[in-house]
Amino acid sequence: MPAREETKVIFESHAHYDDEAFDEDREALLLSLREHGIEYVINVGSSIENCRKTLRLTERYPFLYGAMGVHPSETGELNEEALAWLKEQCAAPKVVAVGEIGLDYHWEEPEISVQKTWFERQLALAREVGLPVIIHSREAAKDTLDIMRAHRAEEIGGVIHCFSYTKETAREYLEMGYYFGIGGVVTFRNAKKLKEAVQYIPMDRILLETDSPYLAPEPNRGQRNSSLNLPYVVQEIAALKGISCEEVEDITSGNAKRLFCIA
Ligand code: NI
């Protein structure tokens, strides 16, 4: 029987390897992922500049795919020209999603009306280009759901990244057919609500993610995060679900391939 290391396939559904936190060792780190079972990475855009960098990474690394979108906190930079540019990039061969897009009320800038406008415009863009969305929603549970309902987001499909709401909100997204990105936060001792939500969400709706360089799991909390920390997330989900780590890896990889249409 092959060793576990040889068979495992981990799908990292949300990372920011364009971030300057990786400037010193990006190439070596990315090239080391596969020997640790990380077979796929989605690098997620958060500003126009980061989308440009993401495109370059998709061209350089065969296992790395991209998402094109502008994070709610960066939507102050958007205008018609930038949106048209984003739309063009969605046709690139390794762009598999629109994101990360949404609402973030933790930060005061830009104002809510601006965030909402560009969330709606980017949802409409995803529908137009036929790609799923990667949703960022922080302290904005109700408004996010209201906008997604108004745009019939169930027809677009996608993932709620870094899901941080209650079981009740999870149920709403489950009914819309959405996936849930679960990362390092689930390992935090004080993440009681999230652990309950993970127990509640069916395995066929969970994706693994890190949000690297942010949100490193225990025992590396506070340090720079990378996909190499995903086994800690896998262990926690396996414990919460009462299944094996291999099952968590297999099922979540299958889920991500299905959502992002990667063969
Ligand atoms: Ni992110």
Short mmCIF file of N, CA and C and ligand atoms in Angstrom, two decimals, residues 14 16 44 71 100 136 161 211 214, ligand 1:
data_model
loop_
_atom_site.label_atom_id
_atom_site.label_comp_id
_atom_site.label_asym_id
_atom_site.label_seq_id
_atom_site.Cartn_x
_atom_site.Cartn_y
_atom_site.Cartn_z
N HIS A 14 -8.01 29.11 -1.85
CA HIS A 14 -7.96 30.57 -1.67
C HIS A 14 -6.62 31.00 -1.07
N HIS A 16 -3.22 34.12 -1.60
CA HIS A 16 -2.76 35.36 -2.23
C HIS A 16 -1.24 35.30 -2.35
N VAL A 44 -6.27 34.26 -5.61
CA VAL A 44 -7.47 35.08 -5.69
C VAL A 44 -7.10 36.56 -5.78
N HIS A 71 -11.73 43.09 -4.12
CA HIS A 71 -12.17 42.96 -2.72
C HIS A 71 -12.97 44.21 -2.32
N GLU A 100 -11.90 38.06 -5.17
CA GLU A 100 -12.95 37.95 -4.19
C GLU A 100 -13.78 39.23 -4.18
N HIS A 136 -16.46 37.39 -0.34
CA HIS A 136 -15.87 37.85 0.93
C HIS A 136 -16.96 38.63 1.66
N HIS A 161 -16.13 32.49 1.07
CA HIS A 161 -14.75 32.34 1.54
C HIS A 161 -14.67 32.74 3.01
N ASP A 211 -6.28 31.55 2.78
CA ASP A 211 -6.22 33.02 2.72
C ASP A 211 -4.78 33.49 2.98
N TYR A 214 -2.52 35.38 5.29
CA TYR A 214 -3.25 35.68 6.53
C TYR A 214 -3.77 34.42 7.20
NI NI B 1 -8.64 36.47 0.52
#
